[in-house]
mmCIF file of C-alpha atoms in Angstrom:
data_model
loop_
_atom_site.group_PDB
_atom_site.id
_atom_site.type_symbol
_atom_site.label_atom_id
_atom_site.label_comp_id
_atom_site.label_asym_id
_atom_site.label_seq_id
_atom_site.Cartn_x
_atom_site.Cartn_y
_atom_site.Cartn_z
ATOM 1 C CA UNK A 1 -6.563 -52.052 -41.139
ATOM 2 C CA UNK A 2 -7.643 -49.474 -43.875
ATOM 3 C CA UNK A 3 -9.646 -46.385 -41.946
ATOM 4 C CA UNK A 4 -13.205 -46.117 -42.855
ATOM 5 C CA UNK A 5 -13.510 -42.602 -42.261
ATOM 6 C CA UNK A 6 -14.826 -40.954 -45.468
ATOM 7 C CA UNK A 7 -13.436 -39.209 -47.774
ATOM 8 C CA UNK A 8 -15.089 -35.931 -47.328
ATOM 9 C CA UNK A 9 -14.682 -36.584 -43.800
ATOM 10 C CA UNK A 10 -11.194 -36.936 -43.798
ATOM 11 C CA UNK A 11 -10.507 -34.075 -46.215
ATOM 12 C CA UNK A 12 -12.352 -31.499 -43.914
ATOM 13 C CA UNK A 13 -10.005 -33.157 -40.287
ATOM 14 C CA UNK A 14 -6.640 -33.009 -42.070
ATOM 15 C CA UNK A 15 -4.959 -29.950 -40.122
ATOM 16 C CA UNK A 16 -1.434 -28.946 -39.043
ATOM 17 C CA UNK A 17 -0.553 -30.561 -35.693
ATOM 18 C CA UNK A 18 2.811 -29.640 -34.364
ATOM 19 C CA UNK A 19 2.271 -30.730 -30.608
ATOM 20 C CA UNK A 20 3.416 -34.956 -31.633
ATOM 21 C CA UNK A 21 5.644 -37.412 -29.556
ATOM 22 C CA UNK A 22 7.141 -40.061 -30.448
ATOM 23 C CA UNK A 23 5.063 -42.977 -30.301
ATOM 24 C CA UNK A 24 2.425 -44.068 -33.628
ATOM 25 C CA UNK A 25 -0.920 -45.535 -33.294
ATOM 26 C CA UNK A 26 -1.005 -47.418 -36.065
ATOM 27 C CA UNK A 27 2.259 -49.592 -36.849
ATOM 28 C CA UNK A 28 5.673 -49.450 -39.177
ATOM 29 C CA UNK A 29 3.848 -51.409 -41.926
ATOM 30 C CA UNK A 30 0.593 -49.518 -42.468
ATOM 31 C CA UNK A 31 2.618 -46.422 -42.769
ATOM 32 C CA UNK A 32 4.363 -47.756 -45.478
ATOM 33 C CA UNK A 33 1.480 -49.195 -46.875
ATOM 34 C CA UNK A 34 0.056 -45.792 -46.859
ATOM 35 C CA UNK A 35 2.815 -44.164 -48.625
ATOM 36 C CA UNK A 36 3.221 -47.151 -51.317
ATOM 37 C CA UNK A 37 -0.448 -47.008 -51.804
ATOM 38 C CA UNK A 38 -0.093 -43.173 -52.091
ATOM 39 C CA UNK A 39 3.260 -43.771 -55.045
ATOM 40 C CA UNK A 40 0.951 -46.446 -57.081
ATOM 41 C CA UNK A 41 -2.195 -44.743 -57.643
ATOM 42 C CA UNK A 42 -1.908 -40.531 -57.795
ATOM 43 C CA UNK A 43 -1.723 -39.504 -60.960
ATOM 44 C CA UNK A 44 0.923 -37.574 -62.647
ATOM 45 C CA UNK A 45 1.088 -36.042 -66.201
ATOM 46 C CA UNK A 46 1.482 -38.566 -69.041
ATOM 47 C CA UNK A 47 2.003 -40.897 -66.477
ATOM 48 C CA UNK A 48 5.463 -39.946 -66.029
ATOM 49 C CA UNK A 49 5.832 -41.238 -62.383
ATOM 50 C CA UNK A 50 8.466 -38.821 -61.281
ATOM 51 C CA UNK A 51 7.810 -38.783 -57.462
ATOM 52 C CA UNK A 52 10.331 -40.530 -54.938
ATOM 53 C CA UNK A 53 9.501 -40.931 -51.227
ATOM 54 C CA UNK A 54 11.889 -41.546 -48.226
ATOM 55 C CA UNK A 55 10.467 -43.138 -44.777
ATOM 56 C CA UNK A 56 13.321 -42.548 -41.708
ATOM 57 C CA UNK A 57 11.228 -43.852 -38.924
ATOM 58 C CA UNK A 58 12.429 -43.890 -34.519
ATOM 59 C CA UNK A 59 15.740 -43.226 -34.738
ATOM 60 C CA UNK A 60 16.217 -42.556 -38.343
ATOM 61 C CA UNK A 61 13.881 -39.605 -37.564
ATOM 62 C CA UNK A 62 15.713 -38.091 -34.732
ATOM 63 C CA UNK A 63 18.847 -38.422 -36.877
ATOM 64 C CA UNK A 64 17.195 -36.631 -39.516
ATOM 65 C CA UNK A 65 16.088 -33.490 -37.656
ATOM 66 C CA UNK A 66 19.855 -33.810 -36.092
ATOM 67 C CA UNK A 67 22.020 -33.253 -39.248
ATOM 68 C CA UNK A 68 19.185 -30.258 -40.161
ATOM 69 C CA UNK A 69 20.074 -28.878 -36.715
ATOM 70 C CA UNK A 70 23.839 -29.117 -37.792
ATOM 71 C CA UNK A 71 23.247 -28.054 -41.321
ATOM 72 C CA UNK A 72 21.649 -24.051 -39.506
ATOM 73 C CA UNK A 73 23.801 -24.455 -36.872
ATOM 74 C CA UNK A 74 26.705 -23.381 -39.620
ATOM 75 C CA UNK A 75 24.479 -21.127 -41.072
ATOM 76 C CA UNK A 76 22.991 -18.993 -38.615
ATOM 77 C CA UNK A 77 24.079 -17.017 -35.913
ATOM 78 C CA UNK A 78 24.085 -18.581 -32.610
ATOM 79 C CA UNK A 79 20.660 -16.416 -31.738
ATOM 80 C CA UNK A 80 18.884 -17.274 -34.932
ATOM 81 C CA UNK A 81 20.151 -21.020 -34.014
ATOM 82 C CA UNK A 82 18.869 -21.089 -30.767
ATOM 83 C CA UNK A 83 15.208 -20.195 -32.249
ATOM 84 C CA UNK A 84 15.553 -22.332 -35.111
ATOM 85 C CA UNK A 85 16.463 -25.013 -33.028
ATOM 86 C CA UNK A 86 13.704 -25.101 -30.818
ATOM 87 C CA UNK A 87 11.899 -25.735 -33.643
ATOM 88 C CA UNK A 88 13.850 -28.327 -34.884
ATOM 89 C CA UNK A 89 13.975 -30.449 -31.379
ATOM 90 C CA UNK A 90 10.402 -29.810 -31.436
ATOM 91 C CA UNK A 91 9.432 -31.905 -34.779
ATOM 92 C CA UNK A 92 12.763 -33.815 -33.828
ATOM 93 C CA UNK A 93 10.086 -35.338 -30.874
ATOM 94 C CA UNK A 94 7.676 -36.674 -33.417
ATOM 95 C CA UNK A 95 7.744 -40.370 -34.440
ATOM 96 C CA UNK A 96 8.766 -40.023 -38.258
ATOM 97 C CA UNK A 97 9.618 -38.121 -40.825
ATOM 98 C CA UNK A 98 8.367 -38.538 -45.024
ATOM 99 C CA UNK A 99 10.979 -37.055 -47.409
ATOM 100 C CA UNK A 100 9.550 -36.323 -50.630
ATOM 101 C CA UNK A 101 11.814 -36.195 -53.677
ATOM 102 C CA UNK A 102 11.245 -35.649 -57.570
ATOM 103 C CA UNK A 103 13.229 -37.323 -59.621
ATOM 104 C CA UNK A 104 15.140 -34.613 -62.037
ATOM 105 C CA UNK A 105 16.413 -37.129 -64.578
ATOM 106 C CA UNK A 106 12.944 -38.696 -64.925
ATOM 107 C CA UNK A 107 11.229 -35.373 -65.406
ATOM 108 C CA UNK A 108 14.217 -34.683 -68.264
ATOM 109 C CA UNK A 109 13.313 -37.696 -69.667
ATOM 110 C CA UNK A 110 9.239 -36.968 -70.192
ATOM 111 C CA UNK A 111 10.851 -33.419 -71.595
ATOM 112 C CA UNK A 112 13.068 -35.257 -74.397
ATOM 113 C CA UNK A 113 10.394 -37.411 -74.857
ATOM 114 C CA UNK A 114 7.343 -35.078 -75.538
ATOM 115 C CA UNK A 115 9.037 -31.484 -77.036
ATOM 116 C CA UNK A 116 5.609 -29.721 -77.365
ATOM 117 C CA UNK A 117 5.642 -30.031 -73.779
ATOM 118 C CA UNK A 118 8.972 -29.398 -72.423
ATOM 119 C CA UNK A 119 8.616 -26.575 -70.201
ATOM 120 C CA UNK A 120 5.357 -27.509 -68.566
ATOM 121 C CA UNK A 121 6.884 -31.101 -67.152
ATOM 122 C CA UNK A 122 8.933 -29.311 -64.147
ATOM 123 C CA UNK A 123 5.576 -27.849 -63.608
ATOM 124 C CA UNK A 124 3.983 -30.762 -63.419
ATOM 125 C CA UNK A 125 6.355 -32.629 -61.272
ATOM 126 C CA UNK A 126 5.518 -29.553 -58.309
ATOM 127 C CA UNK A 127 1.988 -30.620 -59.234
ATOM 128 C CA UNK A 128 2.172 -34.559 -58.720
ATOM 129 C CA UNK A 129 4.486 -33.972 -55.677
ATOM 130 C CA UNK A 130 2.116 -32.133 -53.964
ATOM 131 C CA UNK A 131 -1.006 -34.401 -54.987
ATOM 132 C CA UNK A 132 1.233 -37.317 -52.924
ATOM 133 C CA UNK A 133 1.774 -34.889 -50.099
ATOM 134 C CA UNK A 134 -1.448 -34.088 -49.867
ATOM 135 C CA UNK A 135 -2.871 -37.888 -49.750
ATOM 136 C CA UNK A 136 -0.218 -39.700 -47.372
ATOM 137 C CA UNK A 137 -1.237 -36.849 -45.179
ATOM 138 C CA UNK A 138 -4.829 -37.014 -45.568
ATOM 139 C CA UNK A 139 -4.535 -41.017 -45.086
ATOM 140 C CA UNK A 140 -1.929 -40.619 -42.263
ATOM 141 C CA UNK A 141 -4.532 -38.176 -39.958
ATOM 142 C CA UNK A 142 -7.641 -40.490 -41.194
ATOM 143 C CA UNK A 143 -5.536 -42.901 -38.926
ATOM 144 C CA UNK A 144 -5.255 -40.995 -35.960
ATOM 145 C CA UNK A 145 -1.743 -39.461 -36.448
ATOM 146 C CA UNK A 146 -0.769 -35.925 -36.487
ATOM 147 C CA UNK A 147 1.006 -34.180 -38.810
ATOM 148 C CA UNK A 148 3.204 -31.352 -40.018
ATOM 149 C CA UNK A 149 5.130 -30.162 -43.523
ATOM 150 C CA UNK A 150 8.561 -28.802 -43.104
ATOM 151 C CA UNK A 151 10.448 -27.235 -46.115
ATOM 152 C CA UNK A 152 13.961 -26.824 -45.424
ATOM 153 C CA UNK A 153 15.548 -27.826 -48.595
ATOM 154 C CA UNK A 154 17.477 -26.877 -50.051
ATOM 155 C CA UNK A 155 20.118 -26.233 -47.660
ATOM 156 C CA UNK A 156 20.152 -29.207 -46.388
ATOM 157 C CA UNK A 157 19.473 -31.277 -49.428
ATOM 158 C CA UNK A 158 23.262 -32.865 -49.856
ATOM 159 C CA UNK A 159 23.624 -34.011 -45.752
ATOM 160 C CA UNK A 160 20.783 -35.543 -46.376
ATOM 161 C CA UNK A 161 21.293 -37.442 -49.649
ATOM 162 C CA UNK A 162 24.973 -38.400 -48.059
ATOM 163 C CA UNK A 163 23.379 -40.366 -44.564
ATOM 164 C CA UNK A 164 20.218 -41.481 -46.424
ATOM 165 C CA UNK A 165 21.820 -42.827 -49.885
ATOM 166 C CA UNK A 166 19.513 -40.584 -51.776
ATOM 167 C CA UNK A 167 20.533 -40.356 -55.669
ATOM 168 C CA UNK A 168 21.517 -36.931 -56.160
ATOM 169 C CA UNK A 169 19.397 -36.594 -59.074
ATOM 170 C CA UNK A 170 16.544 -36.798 -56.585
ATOM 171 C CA UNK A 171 15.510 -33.178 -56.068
ATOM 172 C CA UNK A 172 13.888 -32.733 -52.322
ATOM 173 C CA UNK A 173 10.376 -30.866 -52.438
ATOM 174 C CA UNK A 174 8.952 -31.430 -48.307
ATOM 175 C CA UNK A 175 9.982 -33.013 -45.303
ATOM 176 C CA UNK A 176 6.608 -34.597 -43.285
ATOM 177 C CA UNK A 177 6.409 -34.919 -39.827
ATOM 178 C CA UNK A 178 4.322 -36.916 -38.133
ATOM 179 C CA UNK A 179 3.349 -38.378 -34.552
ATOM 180 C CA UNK A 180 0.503 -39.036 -32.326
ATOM 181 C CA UNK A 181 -0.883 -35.779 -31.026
ATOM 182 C CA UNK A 182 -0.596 -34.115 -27.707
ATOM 183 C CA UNK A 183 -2.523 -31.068 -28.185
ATOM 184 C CA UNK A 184 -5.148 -30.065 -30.814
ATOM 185 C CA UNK A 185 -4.422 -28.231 -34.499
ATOM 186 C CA UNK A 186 -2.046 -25.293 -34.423
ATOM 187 C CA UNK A 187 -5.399 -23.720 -35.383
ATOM 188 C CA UNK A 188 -8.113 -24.799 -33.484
ATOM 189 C CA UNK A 189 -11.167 -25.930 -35.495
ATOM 190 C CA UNK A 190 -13.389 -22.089 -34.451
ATOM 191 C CA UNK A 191 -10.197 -20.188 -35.079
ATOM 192 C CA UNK A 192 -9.743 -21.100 -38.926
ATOM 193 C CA UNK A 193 -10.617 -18.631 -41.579
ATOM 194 C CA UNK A 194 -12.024 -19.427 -45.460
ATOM 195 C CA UNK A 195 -12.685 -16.996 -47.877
ATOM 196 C CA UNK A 196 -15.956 -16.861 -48.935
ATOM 197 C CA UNK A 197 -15.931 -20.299 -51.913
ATOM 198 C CA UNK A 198 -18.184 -17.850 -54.041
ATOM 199 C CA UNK A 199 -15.218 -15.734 -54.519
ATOM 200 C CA UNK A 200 -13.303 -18.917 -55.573
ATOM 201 C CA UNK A 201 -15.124 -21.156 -57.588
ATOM 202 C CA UNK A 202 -17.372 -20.813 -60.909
ATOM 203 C CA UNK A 203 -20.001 -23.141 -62.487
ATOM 204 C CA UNK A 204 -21.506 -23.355 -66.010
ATOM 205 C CA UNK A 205 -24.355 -25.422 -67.601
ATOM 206 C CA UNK A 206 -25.080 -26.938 -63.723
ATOM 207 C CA UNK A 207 -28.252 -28.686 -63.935
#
């Protein structure tokens, strides 16, 4: 069931897609496949491992994007609610939802463990988290899904350790959205910009 779309390929098509319902074309167990695959083989520095992922799938998803919607609801005033909230019953349509965690004890750990290095590994941690963001969406859209990342931590960071049994040493870096499109990226493909890659990149001793 693995896509054979390459690489490149599916580098260049991964795009924001907020338009989803609730409905995947692929099913429960290639999605976790995806995201196990994902936790096994990205790398992380000295190995150290320090990602955590949580799956809430159906209606584990729609509960999710519920207890956010609580969460504002006591923080905002009932205007700014009503426009967050649109948002929220928006992704709350989609057919799952990827929390990604780092693990702060684990990352305290790698700091005891290698002193020279002690203030880089928080760094680092950002750094692996975002490489496993980056692939389970990459792989996810490679398989016909559509995607979005959310960051609403960390306000809502403890409701959502309570209902999901998340250790509270788990710190929460993204919240993924994803479902089977109903409308194209929220930039269509002759609508997005790059700066110029000369301006970006530099080579030396090319051949």
């Amino acid at each position: 069931m693995a896509s054979t779309k390459p690489f490149s390929e599916a580098v260049k098509a991964r795009r924001t897609y907020y338009a989803l319902d609730s409905s995947s074309p692929i099913p429960d167990a290639r999605i976790q496949e995806i995201v196990s695959h994902t936790i096994l083989h990205v790398p992380s520095a000295f190995n150290s491992q320090t990602s955590r992922v949580v799956i809430l799938l159906n209606d584990e998803h729609k509960k999710c994007w519920d207890l956010i919607a609580e969460v504002y609801k006591q923080q905002l005033s009932a205007e700014k609610f009503e426009h967050a909230n649109q948002r929220f019953q928006g992704f709350r349509k989609g057919y799952g939802t990827i929390l990604f965690y780092e693990d702060t004890d684990r990352v305290r750990d790698f700091q005891n463990k290698f002193k020279t290095y002690e203030d880089k590994f928080p760094g680092w941690s950002e750094q692996t988290s975002g490489m496993h963001q980056y692939v389970v969406w990459t792989a996810l859209e490679a398989e016909g899904l559509g995607v979005n990342l959310q960051h609403y931590n960390p306000l809502i960071d403890v409701r959502l350790e309570t209902e999901f049994k998340v250790p509270p040493t788990w710190s929460l870096k993204a919240q993924m959205v994803l479902g089977t499109p109903t409308d194209g990226p929220a930039v269509p493909d002759d609508k997005k910009e790059f700066d110029p890659v000369g301006n970006r990149l530099k080579v030396y001793g090319a051949k």
